[in-house]
mmCIF file of C-alpha atoms and ligand atoms in Angstrom:
data_model
loop_
_atom_site.group_PDB
_atom_site.id
_atom_site.type_symbol
_atom_site.label_atom_id
_atom_site.label_comp_id
_atom_site.label_asym_id
_atom_site.label_seq_id
_atom_site.Cartn_x
_atom_site.Cartn_y
_atom_site.Cartn_z
ATOM 1 C CA MET K 277 111.698 68.542 53.499
ATOM 2 C CA MET K 278 111.578 70.769 56.560
ATOM 3 C CA SER K 279 113.354 73.972 56.098
ATOM 4 C CA ALA K 280 115.796 75.260 58.448
ATOM 5 C CA THR K 281 118.717 77.919 58.581
ATOM 6 C CA GLU K 282 122.521 77.477 59.234
ATOM 7 C CA LEU K 283 125.643 79.917 59.732
ATOM 8 C CA LEU K 284 127.877 78.961 57.331
ATOM 9 C CA CYS K 285 131.678 80.005 57.568
ATOM 10 C CA ILE K 286 132.705 80.703 54.250
ATOM 11 C CA ALA K 287 136.221 80.510 53.925
ATOM 12 C CA PRO K 288 139.259 80.608 56.782
ATOM 13 C CA SER K 289 140.117 84.003 57.560
ATOM 14 C CA GLU K 290 141.298 85.741 60.917
ATOM 15 C CA THR K 291 137.884 87.859 60.668
ATOM 16 C CA PRO K 292 135.255 85.034 60.446
ATOM 17 C CA GLN K 293 133.577 85.023 57.233
ATOM 18 C CA LEU K 294 130.215 84.178 58.383
ATOM 19 C CA HIS K 295 126.738 83.839 56.324
ATOM 20 C CA LEU K 296 123.285 82.963 57.514
ATOM 21 C CA GLN K 297 121.365 81.029 54.641
ATOM 22 C CA PRO K 298 118.180 78.861 54.477
ATOM 23 C CA CYS K 299 118.843 75.090 54.056
ATOM 24 C CA GLU K 300 117.272 71.823 54.781
ATOM 25 C CA ALA K 301 116.884 70.463 58.073
ATOM 26 C CA PRO K 302 119.484 67.197 58.229
ATOM 27 C CA ARG K 303 118.241 63.901 57.308
ATOM 28 C CA MET K 304 117.951 61.729 60.456
ATOM 29 C CA GLY K 305 119.146 58.119 60.718
ATOM 30 C CA GLY K 306 117.623 55.179 62.633
ATOM 31 C CA HIS K 307 119.814 56.086 65.955
ATOM 32 C CA GLU K 308 119.229 59.759 65.585
ATOM 33 C CA VAL K 309 117.092 62.396 66.819
ATOM 34 C CA LEU K 310 116.355 65.763 65.285
ATOM 35 C CA VAL K 311 116.494 68.823 67.317
ATOM 36 C CA ARG K 312 115.081 72.234 67.097
ATOM 37 C CA VAL K 313 118.224 74.096 67.999
ATOM 38 C CA HIS K 314 116.856 76.853 70.800
ATOM 39 C CA ALA K 315 120.887 77.903 71.725
ATOM 40 C CA THR K 316 124.336 77.130 70.497
ATOM 41 C CA SER K 317 127.483 78.247 71.733
ATOM 42 C CA VAL K 318 130.622 79.594 70.194
ATOM 43 C CA ASN K 319 133.965 77.771 71.864
ATOM 44 C CA PRO K 320 137.414 78.833 71.321
ATOM 45 C CA ILE K 321 137.767 76.069 68.879
ATOM 46 C CA ASP K 322 135.148 77.561 66.707
ATOM 47 C CA VAL K 323 137.111 80.716 66.058
ATOM 48 C CA LYS K 324 140.436 78.956 65.568
ATOM 49 C CA ARG K 325 138.537 76.589 62.968
ATOM 50 C CA ALA K 326 137.213 79.583 61.367
ATOM 51 C CA ALA K 327 140.654 80.929 60.541
ATOM 52 C CA GLY K 328 141.833 77.573 59.273
ATOM 53 C CA TYR K 329 143.406 75.969 62.603
ATOM 54 C CA GLY K 330 143.252 71.939 62.311
ATOM 55 C CA ARG K 331 143.014 72.108 58.362
ATOM 56 C CA ARG K 332 145.052 68.690 58.074
ATOM 57 C CA LEU K 333 143.703 66.783 61.037
ATOM 58 C CA LEU K 334 140.155 67.611 61.066
ATOM 59 C CA GLY K 335 140.438 67.894 57.277
ATOM 60 C CA LEU K 336 140.567 64.062 57.614
ATOM 61 C CA LYS K 337 136.783 63.828 58.368
ATOM 62 C CA GLY K 338 135.779 66.863 56.347
ATOM 63 C CA ALA K 339 135.980 69.037 59.162
ATOM 64 C CA ALA K 340 138.250 71.796 57.818
ATOM 65 C CA ARG K 341 136.982 71.524 54.243
ATOM 66 C CA PHE K 342 134.778 75.003 53.736
ATOM 67 C CA PRO K 343 132.012 76.086 53.548
ATOM 68 C CA LEU K 344 131.730 74.691 57.238
ATOM 69 C CA VAL K 345 128.902 74.889 59.710
ATOM 70 C CA LEU K 346 130.680 75.190 62.688
ATOM 71 C CA GLY K 347 129.664 74.521 66.349
ATOM 72 C CA ASN K 348 129.527 71.460 68.472
ATOM 73 C CA ASP K 349 127.162 72.492 71.660
ATOM 74 C CA PHE K 350 123.333 72.491 71.529
ATOM 75 C CA ALA K 351 120.026 72.936 73.663
ATOM 76 C CA GLY K 352 116.804 72.477 72.248
ATOM 77 C CA GLU K 353 113.737 70.503 71.819
ATOM 78 C CA VAL K 354 113.152 66.975 69.928
ATOM 79 C CA LEU K 355 111.201 67.413 66.913
ATOM 80 C CA ALA K 356 111.373 63.756 65.477
ATOM 81 C CA VAL K 357 112.911 60.371 66.900
ATOM 82 C CA GLY K 358 114.723 57.834 64.686
ATOM 83 C CA LYS K 359 113.592 54.277 64.836
ATOM 84 C CA HIS K 360 115.957 52.811 66.865
ATOM 85 C CA ALA K 361 115.621 55.852 69.113
ATOM 86 C CA ALA K 362 113.173 55.242 70.988
ATOM 87 C CA ARG K 363 114.315 56.460 74.537
ATOM 88 C CA TRP K 364 113.580 59.970 73.223
ATOM 89 C CA ARG K 365 110.073 61.514 72.793
ATOM 90 C CA VAL K 366 108.942 64.443 70.603
ATOM 91 C CA GLY K 367 109.114 67.611 72.869
ATOM 92 C CA GLN K 368 111.650 66.552 75.125
ATOM 93 C CA ARG K 369 114.242 69.547 76.209
ATOM 94 C CA VAL K 370 117.616 68.210 75.400
ATOM 95 C CA LEU K 371 121.263 69.521 75.332
ATOM 96 C CA GLY K 372 124.586 67.650 73.682
ATOM 97 C CA ALA K 373 127.239 67.995 71.897
ATOM 98 C CA LEU K 374 127.906 66.865 68.129
ATOM 99 C CA PRO K 375 131.041 65.406 66.618
ATOM 100 C CA THR K 376 133.575 67.851 65.095
ATOM 101 C CA GLY K 377 132.549 67.650 61.464
ATOM 102 C CA PRO K 378 131.458 69.830 58.434
ATOM 103 C CA ARG K 379 127.597 70.249 59.732
ATOM 104 C CA GLY K 380 128.287 71.651 63.345
ATOM 105 C CA ALA K 381 125.274 72.981 65.685
ATOM 106 C CA HIS K 382 125.481 76.830 64.725
ATOM 107 C CA SER K 383 122.147 75.881 62.975
ATOM 108 C CA SER K 384 118.088 76.098 63.614
ATOM 109 C CA HIS K 385 118.315 72.008 63.496
ATOM 110 C CA VAL K 386 120.937 69.334 64.150
ATOM 111 C CA ALA K 387 120.391 65.476 63.898
ATOM 112 C CA VAL K 388 122.030 64.101 66.840
ATOM 113 C CA HIS K 389 123.108 60.359 67.714
ATOM 114 C CA LEU K 390 120.870 59.067 70.581
ATOM 115 C CA ALA K 391 123.740 58.774 72.981
ATOM 116 C CA LEU K 392 125.174 62.428 72.455
ATOM 117 C CA MET K 393 122.551 64.263 74.367
ATOM 118 C CA CYS K 394 120.676 64.355 77.511
ATOM 119 C CA GLU K 395 117.361 65.652 79.019
ATOM 120 C CA LEU K 396 117.560 69.051 80.206
ATOM 121 C CA PRO K 397 115.275 69.560 82.979
ATOM 122 C CA LEU K 398 112.619 72.299 83.697
ATOM 123 C CA GLY K 399 113.789 75.440 85.217
ATOM 124 C CA HIS K 400 117.270 75.242 83.110
ATOM 125 C CA ASP K 401 117.235 77.695 80.379
ATOM 126 C CA PHE K 402 118.300 76.748 76.697
ATOM 127 C CA ALA K 403 121.242 79.589 76.849
ATOM 128 C CA SER K 404 122.897 78.438 79.946
ATOM 129 C CA ALA K 405 122.673 74.678 78.958
ATOM 130 C CA CYS K 406 124.238 74.900 75.630
ATOM 131 C CA VAL K 407 127.426 76.307 77.020
ATOM 132 C CA LEU K 408 127.986 73.021 78.965
ATOM 133 C CA PRO K 409 128.368 69.813 76.822
ATOM 134 C CA TYR K 410 131.400 70.433 74.698
ATOM 135 C CA SER K 411 133.458 71.778 77.749
ATOM 136 C CA PHE K 412 132.398 69.352 80.126
ATOM 137 C CA THR K 413 132.896 66.327 77.805
ATOM 138 C CA THR K 414 136.486 67.562 77.420
ATOM 139 C CA VAL K 415 137.191 68.035 81.058
ATOM 140 C CA TRP K 416 135.768 64.739 81.778
ATOM 141 C CA ARG K 417 138.102 63.252 79.245
ATOM 142 C CA ALA K 418 141.093 64.713 80.742
ATOM 143 C CA PHE K 419 139.916 63.607 84.310
ATOM 144 C CA ARG K 420 139.366 60.125 83.345
ATOM 145 C CA SER K 421 142.578 59.960 81.313
ATOM 146 C CA ILE K 422 144.642 60.321 84.251
ATOM 147 C CA GLY K 423 142.177 58.452 86.508
ATOM 148 C CA LEU K 424 140.828 61.697 88.180
ATOM 149 C CA GLY K 425 137.304 61.014 89.930
ATOM 150 C CA PRO K 426 135.228 61.360 92.699
ATOM 151 C CA ASP K 427 136.994 57.780 94.512
ATOM 152 C CA THR K 428 140.342 59.494 93.551
ATOM 153 C CA ALA K 429 140.159 63.282 94.193
ATOM 154 C CA ALA K 430 139.082 63.497 97.744
ATOM 155 C CA GLY K 431 141.521 64.911 99.896
ATOM 156 C CA GLN K 432 143.908 65.310 97.078
ATOM 157 C CA SER K 433 145.614 68.718 95.921
ATOM 158 C CA VAL K 434 145.049 69.420 92.210
ATOM 159 C CA LEU K 435 146.112 72.351 89.981
ATOM 160 C CA VAL K 436 144.094 73.744 87.295
ATOM 161 C CA HIS K 437 145.891 76.550 84.853
ATOM 162 C CA GLY K 438 143.428 78.346 82.751
ATOM 163 C CA ALA K 439 141.079 77.897 85.621
ATOM 164 C CA SER K 440 138.868 81.123 84.786
ATOM 165 C CA GLY K 441 137.956 79.410 81.258
ATOM 166 C CA GLY K 442 135.103 77.300 80.480
ATOM 167 C CA LEU K 443 137.102 74.222 80.945
ATOM 168 C CA GLY K 444 138.782 75.400 84.359
ATOM 169 C CA LEU K 445 135.351 76.594 85.737
ATOM 170 C CA ILE K 446 133.639 73.058 85.220
ATOM 171 C CA ALA K 447 137.062 71.483 86.339
ATOM 172 C CA LEU K 448 136.884 73.419 89.703
ATOM 173 C CA GLN K 449 133.169 72.632 90.451
ATOM 174 C CA LEU K 450 133.507 68.781 90.056
ATOM 175 C CA LEU K 451 136.917 68.824 91.678
ATOM 176 C CA SER K 452 135.854 70.996 94.650
ATOM 177 C CA ARG K 453 132.361 68.726 95.016
ATOM 178 C CA TRP K 454 134.741 65.555 95.020
ATOM 179 C CA GLY K 455 136.532 67.023 98.125
ATOM 180 C CA ALA K 456 139.787 67.767 96.300
ATOM 181 C CA ARG K 457 141.762 71.043 97.376
ATOM 182 C CA VAL K 458 141.990 73.129 94.231
ATOM 183 C CA THR K 459 144.686 75.778 93.673
ATOM 184 C CA ALA K 460 143.406 78.020 90.474
ATOM 185 C CA VAL K 461 145.886 79.668 88.202
ATOM 186 C CA CYS K 462 144.340 82.786 86.265
ATOM 187 C CA SER K 463 144.465 86.331 86.110
ATOM 188 C CA ALA K 464 143.857 87.842 89.636
ATOM 189 C CA ARG K 465 140.866 89.590 88.368
ATOM 190 C CA HIS K 466 139.306 86.168 87.909
ATOM 191 C CA PHE K 467 139.901 84.951 91.510
ATOM 192 C CA ASP K 468 136.569 86.047 93.266
ATOM 193 C CA MET K 469 134.943 84.166 90.141
ATOM 194 C CA CYS K 470 137.348 80.801 90.992
ATOM 195 C CA GLY K 471 136.622 81.161 94.532
ATOM 196 C CA GLN K 472 132.815 81.008 93.875
ATOM 197 C CA MET K 473 133.221 77.910 91.728
ATOM 198 C CA GLY K 474 135.171 76.024 94.273
ATOM 199 C CA ALA K 475 139.019 76.808 94.243
ATOM 200 C CA HIS K 476 140.828 77.031 97.377
ATOM 201 C CA ASP K 477 144.287 78.583 96.585
ATOM 202 C CA PHE K 478 145.002 81.304 93.875
ATOM 203 C CA ILE K 479 148.140 81.772 91.808
ATOM 204 C CA ASP K 480 148.216 85.160 89.457
ATOM 205 C CA ARG K 481 149.490 83.846 86.147
ATOM 206 C CA LEU K 482 150.338 87.494 85.342
ATOM 207 C CA GLY K 483 152.342 88.164 88.475
ATOM 208 C CA ALA K 484 154.757 85.551 90.000
ATOM 209 C CA GLY K 485 153.005 82.851 87.898
ATOM 210 C CA LEU K 486 153.597 79.197 88.375
ATOM 211 C CA ARG K 487 157.057 80.026 90.351
ATOM 212 C CA GLN K 488 154.871 80.461 93.195
ATOM 213 C CA ALA K 489 152.657 77.497 92.649
ATOM 214 C CA PRO K 490 152.479 74.806 95.661
ATOM 215 C CA ALA K 491 154.588 71.748 94.912
ATOM 216 C CA LYS K 492 153.631 68.326 95.876
ATOM 217 C CA GLN K 493 150.083 68.446 93.596
ATOM 218 C CA HIS K 494 148.370 65.123 93.357
ATOM 219 C CA ALA K 495 147.200 66.110 89.439
ATOM 220 C CA SER K 496 147.307 68.695 87.493
ATOM 221 C CA LEU K 497 145.456 70.058 84.645
ATOM 222 C CA ASN K 498 146.717 72.851 81.693
ATOM 223 C CA PHE K 499 144.026 74.572 79.801
ATOM 224 C CA GLY K 500 145.684 77.690 79.710
ATOM 225 C CA SER K 501 148.673 77.618 77.533
ATOM 226 C CA TRP K 502 151.337 74.717 75.956
ATOM 227 C CA ASP K 503 154.032 77.391 76.862
ATOM 228 C CA ASP K 504 153.747 76.692 80.454
ATOM 229 C CA ASP K 505 153.112 72.925 80.640
ATOM 230 C CA ALA K 506 156.522 71.964 81.655
ATOM 231 C CA ALA K 507 156.242 74.459 84.652
ATOM 232 C CA VAL K 508 152.686 72.894 85.352
ATOM 233 C CA MET K 509 154.320 69.741 85.691
ATOM 234 C CA ARG K 510 157.075 70.786 87.993
ATOM 235 C CA CYS K 511 154.001 71.058 90.758
ATOM 236 C CA LEU K 512 153.434 67.643 90.806
ATOM 237 C CA ALA K 513 154.348 65.159 93.905
ATOM 238 C CA PRO K 514 156.509 62.274 93.214
ATOM 239 C CA SER K 515 153.537 59.860 93.812
ATOM 240 C CA ALA K 516 150.969 62.276 91.605
ATOM 241 C CA ILE K 517 148.545 60.276 89.444
ATOM 242 C CA GLY K 518 149.031 62.458 86.238
ATOM 243 C CA HIS K 519 149.013 65.495 84.373
ATOM 244 C CA ALA K 520 146.460 66.275 81.421
ATOM 245 C CA THR K 521 146.367 68.889 78.944
ATOM 246 C CA ALA K 522 144.064 70.128 76.290
ATOM 247 C CA VAL K 523 146.359 73.185 74.721
ATOM 248 C CA HIS K 524 148.781 70.557 73.293
ATOM 249 C CA PRO K 525 150.555 71.467 70.075
ATOM 250 C CA LEU K 526 148.897 68.222 67.828
ATOM 251 C CA LEU K 527 146.619 70.057 65.263
ATOM 252 C CA ALA K 528 148.931 73.105 65.079
ATOM 253 C CA SER K 529 152.138 70.934 64.509
ATOM 254 C CA PHE K 530 150.405 69.506 61.379
ATOM 255 C CA ASP K 531 148.816 72.944 60.099
ATOM 256 C CA ALA K 532 152.368 74.250 60.368
ATOM 257 C CA LEU K 533 154.988 71.526 59.399
ATOM 258 C CA GLY K 534 152.536 69.376 57.163
ATOM 259 C CA TRP K 535 152.073 65.257 57.429
ATOM 260 C CA VAL K 536 155.620 64.372 58.164
ATOM 261 C CA GLY K 537 157.204 67.259 59.892
ATOM 262 C CA GLY K 538 154.077 67.721 62.221
ATOM 263 C CA ALA K 539 154.167 64.075 63.019
ATOM 264 C CA ARG K 540 157.651 64.303 63.900
ATOM 265 C CA HIS K 541 157.178 67.679 66.106
ATOM 266 C CA ALA K 542 154.306 66.388 67.912
ATOM 267 C CA ILE K 543 155.741 62.845 68.703
ATOM 268 C CA GLY K 544 158.758 64.555 69.781
ATOM 269 C CA ALA K 545 156.967 67.213 71.874
ATOM 270 C CA TRP K 546 154.873 64.313 73.724
ATOM 271 C CA HIS K 547 158.221 62.283 74.149
ATOM 272 C CA ALA K 548 160.256 65.453 75.599
ATOM 273 C CA HIS K 549 157.049 66.160 77.977
ATOM 274 C CA ARG K 550 156.543 62.454 78.987
ATOM 275 C CA ARG K 551 160.449 62.106 80.242
ATOM 276 C CA MET K 552 160.152 65.319 82.240
ATOM 277 C CA LEU K 553 156.807 64.165 83.768
ATOM 278 C CA ARG K 554 158.535 60.631 84.472
ATOM 279 C CA ALA K 555 161.338 61.800 86.401
ATOM 280 C CA GLN K 556 158.959 64.296 88.483
ATOM 281 C CA SER K 557 156.285 61.708 89.113
ATOM 282 C CA PRO K 558 157.288 58.037 88.133
ATOM 283 C CA GLN K 559 153.821 56.632 88.239
ATOM 284 C CA ALA K 560 151.885 59.762 86.830
ATOM 285 C CA LYS K 561 150.097 59.399 83.317
ATOM 286 C CA LEU K 562 150.432 61.908 80.811
ATOM 287 C CA SER K 563 147.323 63.411 78.647
ATOM 288 C CA TRP K 564 147.021 65.164 75.577
ATOM 289 C CA THR K 565 143.357 65.210 75.697
ATOM 290 C CA VAL K 566 141.211 65.823 72.546
ATOM 291 C CA TYR K 567 137.436 66.657 72.409
ATOM 292 C CA GLN K 568 135.528 63.345 71.042
ATOM 293 C CA PRO K 569 131.670 62.754 71.312
ATOM 294 C CA ASP K 570 131.473 60.721 74.498
ATOM 295 C CA ALA K 571 128.357 58.970 75.588
ATOM 296 C CA ASP K 572 129.555 58.543 79.361
ATOM 297 C CA ALA K 573 130.551 61.856 79.515
ATOM 298 C CA ILE K 574 126.949 63.185 78.241
ATOM 299 C CA GLU K 575 125.165 60.698 80.605
ATOM 300 C CA ALA K 576 127.281 62.031 83.566
ATOM 301 C CA LEU K 577 126.461 65.680 82.580
ATOM 302 C CA GLY K 578 122.569 64.395 82.381
ATOM 303 C CA ALA K 579 122.959 62.974 86.177
ATOM 304 C CA LEU K 580 124.428 66.558 87.442
ATOM 305 C CA MET K 581 121.773 68.486 85.846
ATOM 306 C CA HIS K 582 119.094 66.594 87.518
ATOM 307 C CA GLN K 583 120.659 66.328 90.777
ATOM 308 C CA ASP K 584 123.293 69.144 91.610
ATOM 309 C CA PRO K 585 123.823 71.173 88.058
ATOM 310 C CA ILE K 586 126.940 73.013 87.192
ATOM 311 C CA GLY K 587 126.938 76.009 85.074
ATOM 312 C CA LEU K 588 129.381 78.512 83.340
ATOM 313 C CA PRO K 589 128.658 82.352 83.175
ATOM 314 C CA VAL K 590 126.907 83.441 79.834
ATOM 315 C CA GLY K 591 128.286 86.928 78.415
ATOM 316 C CA LEU K 592 126.491 87.122 75.556
ATOM 317 C CA ASN K 593 123.376 85.650 73.872
ATOM 318 C CA VAL K 594 122.428 87.082 70.324
ATOM 319 C CA PRO K 595 120.504 85.847 67.391
ATOM 320 C CA LEU K 596 122.000 83.506 64.685
ATOM 321 C CA ALA K 597 122.303 86.291 62.660
ATOM 322 C CA ARG K 598 124.870 88.233 64.663
ATOM 323 C CA GLY K 599 126.935 85.245 64.837
ATOM 324 C CA ALA K 600 130.032 87.698 63.979
ATOM 325 C CA GLN K 601 129.487 89.365 67.385
ATOM 326 C CA ALA K 602 129.424 85.851 69.363
ATOM 327 C CA PHE K 603 132.716 85.170 67.318
ATOM 328 C CA ASP K 604 134.234 88.364 68.272
ATOM 329 C CA HIS K 605 133.254 87.996 71.876
ATOM 330 C CA VAL K 606 135.311 84.789 71.994
ATOM 331 C CA ALA K 607 138.483 85.863 70.145
ATOM 332 C CA GLN K 608 138.506 88.971 72.602
ATOM 333 C CA GLN K 609 138.262 86.823 75.542
ATOM 334 C CA LEU K 610 135.497 88.807 76.899
ATOM 335 C CA PRO K 611 133.842 87.600 80.046
ATOM 336 C CA GLY K 612 131.349 84.666 79.889
ATOM 337 C CA ARG K 613 130.689 82.621 77.097
ATOM 338 C CA ALA K 614 128.734 83.350 73.750
ATOM 339 C CA VAL K 615 125.602 82.029 73.039
ATOM 340 C CA MET K 616 123.513 82.200 69.439
ATOM 341 C CA ASN K 617 120.302 81.657 69.505
ATOM 342 C CA PRO K 618 118.462 80.451 65.786
ATOM 343 C CA GLY K 619 114.865 81.626 67.491
ATOM 344 C CA LEU K 620 115.658 85.063 68.036
ATOM 345 C CA SER K 621 114.751 87.959 65.753
ATOM 346 C CA GLU K 622 117.713 89.671 64.380
ATOM 347 C CA ARG K 623 116.177 93.160 65.851
ATOM 348 C CA LYS K 624 116.136 91.803 69.542
HETATM 349 N N1 NAP J 984 142.142 69.445 72.770
HETATM 350 C C1 NAP J 984 140.779 69.737 72.901
HETATM 351 O O1 NAP J 984 140.103 68.955 72.431
HETATM 352 C C2 NAP J 984 140.110 71.187 73.732
HETATM 353 C C3 NAP J 984 138.951 71.185 73.819
HETATM 354 C C4 NAP J 984 138.441 72.049 74.587
HETATM 355 C C5 NAP J 984 139.080 73.386 74.657
HETATM 356 N N2 NAP J 984 140.631 73.312 74.098
HETATM 357 C C6 NAP J 984 141.319 74.327 74.306
HETATM 358 O O2 NAP J 984 141.657 74.547 75.481
HETATM 359 C C7 NAP J 984 141.822 75.850 76.340
HETATM 360 C C8 NAP J 984 140.612 76.386 76.966
HETATM 361 O O3 NAP J 984 139.638 76.321 76.658
HETATM 362 P P1 NAP J 984 138.627 76.793 77.488
HETATM 363 O O4 NAP J 984 137.182 76.967 76.623
HETATM 364 O O5 NAP J 984 138.388 77.052 78.825
HETATM 365 O O6 NAP J 984 138.801 78.608 76.993
HETATM 366 P P2 NAP J 984 138.580 79.855 77.610
HETATM 367 O O7 NAP J 984 137.212 79.766 78.198
HETATM 368 O O8 NAP J 984 138.827 81.006 76.341
HETATM 369 O O9 NAP J 984 139.426 80.405 78.761
HETATM 370 C C9 NAP J 984 140.755 80.345 78.548
HETATM 371 C C10 NAP J 984 141.594 80.713 79.894
HETATM 372 O O10 NAP J 984 142.746 80.781 79.703
HETATM 373 C C11 NAP J 984 143.486 81.831 80.049
HETATM 374 N N3 NAP J 984 144.513 82.480 79.415
HETATM 375 C C12 NAP J 984 144.446 83.225 78.347
HETATM 376 N N4 NAP J 984 145.304 83.394 77.421
HETATM 377 C C13 NAP J 984 146.468 82.642 78.638
HETATM 378 C C14 NAP J 984 147.910 82.347 78.399
HETATM 379 N N5 NAP J 984 148.687 82.917 77.505
HETATM 380 N N6 NAP J 984 148.279 81.662 78.917
HETATM 381 C C15 NAP J 984 147.616 81.296 80.317
HETATM 382 N N7 NAP J 984 146.257 81.248 80.352
HETATM 383 C C16 NAP J 984 145.727 82.005 79.719
HETATM 384 C C17 NAP J 984 142.289 83.172 80.552
HETATM 385 O O11 NAP J 984 142.074 83.414 81.991
HETATM 386 P P3 NAP J 984 143.163 84.132 82.940
HETATM 387 O O12 NAP J 984 143.354 85.549 82.040
HETATM 388 O O13 NAP J 984 142.079 84.361 84.134
HETATM 389 O O14 NAP J 984 144.548 83.788 82.916
HETATM 390 C C18 NAP J 984 140.943 82.267 80.141
HETATM 391 O O15 NAP J 984 140.031 82.398 81.015
HETATM 392 C C19 NAP J 984 141.688 76.754 74.519
HETATM 393 O O16 NAP J 984 142.514 77.028 74.071
HETATM 394 C C20 NAP J 984 140.666 75.551 73.916
HETATM 395 O O17 NAP J 984 140.885 75.952 72.640
HETATM 396 C C21 NAP J 984 141.160 72.283 73.536
#
């Protein structure tokens, strides 16, 4: 067996209990590709999962049983190709996102389904690429769930709450390219960055906040806070197409209240918000977006990487052995995404 290294999260704790250890490279199935990981990112979900978040729902697929290898995103190089994965070849540069499971991407090697990665063109570095797939997939799913896309966004107004984060900045880049007029809701210190990424109008969430947001929006996206979800929806026009939120209380409800109480709470919150939305915008769709592996999204990301790449700022790139620093970077919401590099020596 090929030897590998993985960053193990030992037990749920507010201070992530991380341990770098040697392991065997994962076995590759016929529809899979074995990738040597050159860069993997820490997303907010990794920090939450390290503290035990999602223990009930994610536990159903073994993704909350410690010790765990966290992480979804990777960028690297193809080492071996399964017998039904012949569209890939050894040596190709790739990026992709794994399903959320017990053996994630914070590792030197991953086995990936052939449809969950795309080619990384020359000229793009692994660190900048590995911060994209998980967030892009989530944004793509949010857009698709409410019918937002190149054909429906042109000329329309869209409000993005949490615009300065990973999801928000990807949404700004896509929407502005599609010709939408985008209002970014974020801290005032992030207005410039959001403007560079395509936002036209800005609301300081720590100032007048959503009270000042323009009304009659065609669609809204909440990547900021569930507490603001009703206020975000109030910005929609009667003819709006929909509202998607990625910060809904689905996982937290089950964690806090158990199976029965959690289901009752989550369903109650869903219906209450759907009633609010219907009263305001009768045709609008409501989406509680959940990250899932999504071959269409990865294909779309691959096409963009070749034609008109998007990007996110990287704030930290450290060896896998310094994973605690990367988790801390994300927990403290320091600027830019946090990347870990299994190939970097610890001294660098
Ligand atoms: N449901 C899913 O499957 C799924 C998938 C991916 C992500 N998510 C969640 O979606 C959220 C956004 O992800 P991300 O990767 O974009 O996170 P991120 O990069 O950490 O950015 C979040 C942004 O939200 C803003 N913010 C922080 N606290 C806030 C608050 N109390 N109220 C409103 N805005 C606040 C911050 O910007 P300013 O300070 O500039 O306002 C920050 O830039 C996270 O909670 C993440 O866990 C969910």
